Amino acid sequence: MVSSRTSPPHNLQLVIDFVNTLDVEAGVDRTRTPAELSEWLQGQGLRSPGERELDAAEHGRAIELREALREVMRGHTHRDEPTQAGRRLDEVSRLGQLSVRFAAAGTVELAPRAGGEPGVLAGLLVPVAYAALDGTWRRVKACDADDCQWAFYDSSRNHSGRWCDMAVCGNRTKVRAYRAKRTD
């Protein structure tokens, strides 16, 4: 679980970091409780200091969003479509009233209109929407190793990265496959 060599565009690193709050390999969830999630969101500038802590239901919705994003990222790795993730992302977008906004000067931005937790979660989808427009969203993947699933930005020239770190997860996976083939 190493970070990308190339910084992802559109603030996608925020989305990657959100998914990586659960370290599958180490079994550590940095947003295990509503208080930990509230603190993480505040640290990312998505919540203001002094806002009330998220409740259990809000925490649950955030974790569902995180896992839906991971499912989409795994789909990018395997080049297939996730089964249920799109519905969850659409629901978060709808509840957060994610929409195009025009400023007085005519500039355009995508932003949630809802406040509170729905707006915060929808805000996590803004980088995804911008990246989807130029195709860079498909470069955000989850490690192909089932015991890792670390989110990363695939900076390979041909977009074929499958592991967060070829030297660790890629090698480990290939060695397991080789050993399994030899014992058959």
mmCIF file of C-alpha atoms in Angstrom:
data_model
loop_
_atom_site.group_PDB
_atom_site.id
_atom_site.type_symbol
_atom_site.label_atom_id
_atom_site.label_comp_id
_atom_site.label_asym_id
_atom_site.label_seq_id
_atom_site.Cartn_x
_atom_site.Cartn_y
_atom_site.Cartn_z
ATOM 1 C CA MET A 1 0.000 0.000 0.000
ATOM 2 C CA VAL A 2 2.080 2.777 -1.369
ATOM 3 C CA SER A 3 0.957 6.124 -2.633
ATOM 4 C CA SER A 4 0.886 6.944 -6.312
ATOM 5 C CA ARG A 5 3.948 8.337 -8.033
ATOM 6 C CA THR A 6 1.794 10.851 -9.892
ATOM 7 C CA SER A 7 -0.626 13.110 -8.077
ATOM 8 C CA PRO A 8 -4.161 12.520 -9.285
ATOM 9 C CA PRO A 9 -6.060 15.464 -10.773
ATOM 10 C CA HIS A 10 -9.315 17.024 -9.556
ATOM 11 C CA ASN A 11 -8.577 16.452 -5.867
ATOM 12 C CA LEU A 12 -9.078 12.708 -6.372
ATOM 13 C CA GLN A 13 -6.509 12.178 -3.621
ATOM 14 C CA LEU A 14 -9.266 13.135 -1.166
ATOM 15 C CA VAL A 15 -11.458 10.301 -2.462
ATOM 16 C CA ILE A 16 -8.514 7.878 -2.408
ATOM 17 C CA ASP A 17 -7.684 8.889 1.163
ATOM 18 C CA PHE A 18 -11.316 8.442 2.196
ATOM 19 C CA VAL A 19 -11.411 4.894 0.826
ATOM 20 C CA ASN A 20 -8.054 4.183 2.470
ATOM 21 C CA THR A 21 -9.388 5.097 5.910
ATOM 22 C CA LEU A 22 -9.991 1.348 6.025
ATOM 23 C CA ASP A 23 -6.698 -0.505 5.734
ATOM 24 C CA VAL A 24 -7.987 -3.966 4.775
ATOM 25 C CA GLU A 25 -4.548 -5.582 5.050
ATOM 26 C CA ALA A 26 -3.838 -4.299 8.573
ATOM 27 C CA GLY A 27 -7.476 -4.519 9.660
ATOM 28 C CA VAL A 28 -7.414 -0.899 10.832
ATOM 29 C CA ASP A 29 -10.335 1.464 10.269
ATOM 30 C CA ARG A 30 -9.424 5.071 11.060
ATOM 31 C CA THR A 31 -13.116 6.026 10.870
ATOM 32 C CA ARG A 32 -14.430 3.183 12.995
ATOM 33 C CA THR A 33 -16.606 5.444 15.145
ATOM 34 C CA PRO A 34 -18.694 8.539 14.419
ATOM 35 C CA ALA A 35 -16.171 10.609 16.416
ATOM 36 C CA GLU A 36 -13.231 9.303 14.357
ATOM 37 C CA LEU A 37 -15.081 9.959 11.102
ATOM 38 C CA SER A 38 -16.044 13.464 12.243
ATOM 39 C CA GLU A 39 -12.402 14.146 13.094
ATOM 40 C CA TRP A 40 -11.185 12.801 9.741
ATOM 41 C CA LEU A 41 -13.705 14.911 7.815
ATOM 42 C CA GLN A 42 -12.691 17.980 9.797
ATOM 43 C CA GLY A 43 -9.024 17.273 9.091
ATOM 44 C CA GLN A 44 -9.834 17.257 5.366
ATOM 45 C CA GLY A 45 -11.641 20.586 5.618
ATOM 46 C CA LEU A 46 -15.022 19.018 4.928
ATOM 47 C CA ARG A 47 -16.480 19.917 8.330
ATOM 48 C CA SER A 48 -15.977 22.967 10.490
ATOM 49 C CA PRO A 49 -14.515 22.794 13.994
ATOM 50 C CA GLY A 50 -17.251 22.777 16.592
ATOM 51 C CA GLU A 51 -19.878 21.067 14.419
ATOM 52 C CA ARG A 52 -21.758 18.352 16.217
ATOM 53 C CA GLU A 53 -20.357 14.860 15.944
ATOM 54 C CA LEU A 54 -21.964 12.603 13.372
ATOM 55 C CA ASP A 55 -24.502 10.151 14.743
ATOM 56 C CA ALA A 56 -24.509 6.386 14.170
ATOM 57 C CA ALA A 57 -26.837 6.546 11.139
ATOM 58 C CA GLU A 58 -24.753 9.264 9.469
ATOM 59 C CA HIS A 59 -21.612 7.276 10.192
ATOM 60 C CA GLY A 60 -23.208 4.207 8.619
ATOM 61 C CA ARG A 61 -24.095 6.126 5.448
ATOM 62 C CA ALA A 62 -20.526 7.408 5.160
ATOM 63 C CA ILE A 63 -19.118 3.890 5.499
ATOM 64 C CA GLU A 64 -21.578 2.674 2.849
ATOM 65 C CA LEU A 65 -20.306 5.450 0.562
ATOM 66 C CA ARG A 66 -16.690 4.490 1.230
ATOM 67 C CA GLU A 67 -17.362 0.855 0.357
ATOM 68 C CA ALA A 68 -19.367 1.796 -2.760
ATOM 69 C CA LEU A 69 -16.406 3.875 -3.933
ATOM 70 C CA ARG A 70 -14.083 0.911 -3.237
ATOM 71 C CA GLU A 71 -16.405 -1.338 -5.262
ATOM 72 C CA VAL A 72 -16.227 1.060 -8.215
ATOM 73 C CA MET A 73 -12.435 1.247 -7.874
ATOM 74 C CA ARG A 74 -12.207 -2.550 -7.880
ATOM 75 C CA GLY A 75 -14.335 -2.485 -11.021
ATOM 76 C CA HIS A 76 -11.794 -0.130 -12.593
ATOM 77 C CA THR A 77 -9.048 -2.613 -11.713
ATOM 78 C CA HIS A 78 -10.928 -5.585 -13.160
ATOM 79 C CA ARG A 79 -12.463 -3.572 -16.006
ATOM 80 C CA ASP A 80 -15.961 -4.618 -15.081
ATOM 81 C CA GLU A 81 -18.976 -2.823 -13.748
ATOM 82 C CA PRO A 82 -19.833 -2.889 -10.050
ATOM 83 C CA THR A 83 -23.236 -4.261 -9.185
ATOM 84 C CA GLN A 84 -24.728 -1.981 -6.526
ATOM 85 C CA ALA A 85 -22.284 0.883 -6.079
ATOM 86 C CA GLY A 86 -23.852 3.186 -8.656
ATOM 87 C CA ARG A 87 -27.143 3.242 -6.765
ATOM 88 C CA ARG A 88 -25.399 4.271 -3.558
ATOM 89 C CA LEU A 89 -23.375 6.999 -5.273
ATOM 90 C CA ASP A 90 -26.521 8.296 -6.963
ATOM 91 C CA GLU A 91 -28.362 8.349 -3.637
ATOM 92 C CA VAL A 92 -25.545 10.321 -1.980
ATOM 93 C CA SER A 93 -25.537 12.771 -4.880
ATOM 94 C CA ARG A 94 -29.314 13.179 -4.705
ATOM 95 C CA LEU A 95 -29.490 13.614 -0.926
ATOM 96 C CA GLY A 96 -26.637 16.115 -1.022
ATOM 97 C CA GLN A 97 -28.282 17.963 -3.902
ATOM 98 C CA LEU A 98 -25.102 17.847 -5.952
ATOM 99 C CA SER A 99 -25.629 20.339 -8.752
ATOM 100 C CA VAL A 100 -24.050 22.828 -11.093
ATOM 101 C CA ARG A 101 -23.745 26.309 -9.639
ATOM 102 C CA PHE A 102 -23.044 29.540 -11.486
ATOM 103 C CA ALA A 103 -21.246 32.463 -9.871
ATOM 104 C CA ALA A 104 -21.944 36.113 -10.711
ATOM 105 C CA ALA A 105 -18.829 36.216 -12.901
ATOM 106 C CA GLY A 106 -20.149 33.288 -14.938
ATOM 107 C CA THR A 107 -17.813 30.684 -13.510
ATOM 108 C CA VAL A 108 -19.240 27.216 -13.109
ATOM 109 C CA GLU A 109 -18.712 24.705 -10.340
ATOM 110 C CA LEU A 110 -20.231 21.492 -9.142
ATOM 111 C CA ALA A 111 -21.200 21.629 -5.481
ATOM 112 C CA PRO A 112 -23.686 20.180 -3.008
ATOM 113 C CA ARG A 113 -26.581 22.447 -2.078
ATOM 114 C CA ALA A 114 -27.538 20.464 1.031
ATOM 115 C CA GLY A 115 -25.888 21.195 4.322
ATOM 116 C CA GLY A 116 -24.815 18.818 7.060
ATOM 117 C CA GLU A 117 -23.836 15.211 6.488
ATOM 118 C CA PRO A 118 -25.658 14.854 3.115
ATOM 119 C CA GLY A 119 -23.715 17.819 1.734
ATOM 120 C CA VAL A 120 -20.411 16.585 3.128
ATOM 121 C CA LEU A 121 -20.836 13.135 1.574
ATOM 122 C CA ALA A 122 -21.960 14.616 -1.757
ATOM 123 C CA GLY A 123 -18.878 16.835 -1.620
ATOM 124 C CA LEU A 124 -16.737 13.697 -1.709
ATOM 125 C CA LEU A 125 -18.273 12.949 -5.116
ATOM 126 C CA VAL A 126 -17.295 16.297 -6.672
ATOM 127 C CA PRO A 127 -13.755 15.123 -7.593
ATOM 128 C CA VAL A 128 -15.265 11.922 -9.002
ATOM 129 C CA ALA A 129 -17.627 13.885 -11.249
ATOM 130 C CA TYR A 130 -14.870 16.159 -12.567
ATOM 131 C CA ALA A 131 -12.571 13.181 -13.172
ATOM 132 C CA ALA A 132 -15.323 11.260 -14.957
ATOM 133 C CA LEU A 133 -15.533 14.079 -17.504
ATOM 134 C CA ASP A 134 -11.925 13.688 -18.633
ATOM 135 C CA GLY A 135 -11.618 9.922 -18.076
ATOM 136 C CA THR A 136 -9.184 10.075 -15.161
ATOM 137 C CA TRP A 137 -11.741 8.541 -12.768
ATOM 138 C CA ARG A 138 -11.113 5.125 -14.365
ATOM 139 C CA ARG A 139 -7.468 5.438 -13.266
ATOM 140 C CA VAL A 140 -8.503 5.370 -9.606
ATOM 141 C CA LYS A 141 -8.350 1.721 -8.664
ATOM 142 C CA ALA A 142 -8.293 -0.617 -5.697
ATOM 143 C CA CYS A 143 -5.443 -3.096 -5.388
ATOM 144 C CA ASP A 144 -6.218 -6.428 -7.011
ATOM 145 C CA ALA A 145 -4.943 -8.303 -3.948
ATOM 146 C CA ASP A 146 -8.043 -9.317 -1.971
ATOM 147 C CA ASP A 147 -6.158 -8.963 1.297
ATOM 148 C CA CYS A 148 -5.089 -5.397 0.429
ATOM 149 C CA GLN A 149 -7.654 -3.451 -1.670
ATOM 150 C CA TRP A 150 -5.672 -0.213 -1.124
ATOM 151 C CA ALA A 151 -6.969 2.601 -3.338
ATOM 152 C CA PHE A 152 -4.428 4.180 -5.674
ATOM 153 C CA TYR A 153 -4.129 6.311 -8.780
ATOM 154 C CA ASP A 154 -2.876 4.266 -11.728
ATOM 155 C CA SER A 155 -0.200 6.409 -13.300
ATOM 156 C CA SER A 156 0.955 3.702 -15.715
ATOM 157 C CA ARG A 157 1.148 4.758 -19.335
ATOM 158 C CA ASN A 158 -1.327 2.134 -20.553
ATOM 159 C CA HIS A 159 -3.679 2.301 -17.528
ATOM 160 C CA SER A 160 -3.031 -1.360 -16.730
ATOM 161 C CA GLY A 161 -1.990 -1.105 -13.057
ATOM 162 C CA ARG A 162 -3.569 -3.788 -10.884
ATOM 163 C CA TRP A 163 -1.679 -3.523 -7.626
ATOM 164 C CA CYS A 164 -0.938 -0.648 -5.296
ATOM 165 C CA ASP A 165 2.689 -1.807 -5.343
ATOM 166 C CA MET A 166 3.955 -4.347 -7.847
ATOM 167 C CA ALA A 167 6.944 -5.180 -5.641
ATOM 168 C CA VAL A 168 4.702 -6.153 -2.726
ATOM 169 C CA CYS A 169 1.143 -7.062 -3.695
ATOM 170 C CA GLY A 170 1.864 -7.919 -7.323
ATOM 171 C CA ASN A 171 4.805 -10.137 -6.454
ATOM 172 C CA ARG A 172 2.928 -11.798 -3.575
ATOM 173 C CA THR A 173 -0.048 -12.558 -5.844
ATOM 174 C CA LYS A 174 2.154 -13.957 -8.595
ATOM 175 C CA VAL A 175 4.080 -16.147 -6.138
ATOM 176 C CA ARG A 176 0.810 -17.535 -4.735
ATOM 177 C CA ALA A 177 -0.435 -18.328 -8.238
ATOM 178 C CA TYR A 178 2.865 -20.013 -9.116
ATOM 179 C CA ARG A 179 2.819 -22.123 -5.947
ATOM 180 C CA ALA A 180 -0.793 -23.109 -6.467
ATOM 181 C CA LYS A 181 0.004 -24.191 -10.033
ATOM 182 C CA ARG A 182 2.993 -26.266 -8.847
ATOM 183 C CA THR A 183 0.979 -28.135 -6.191
ATOM 184 C CA ASP A 184 -1.757 -29.144 -8.679
#
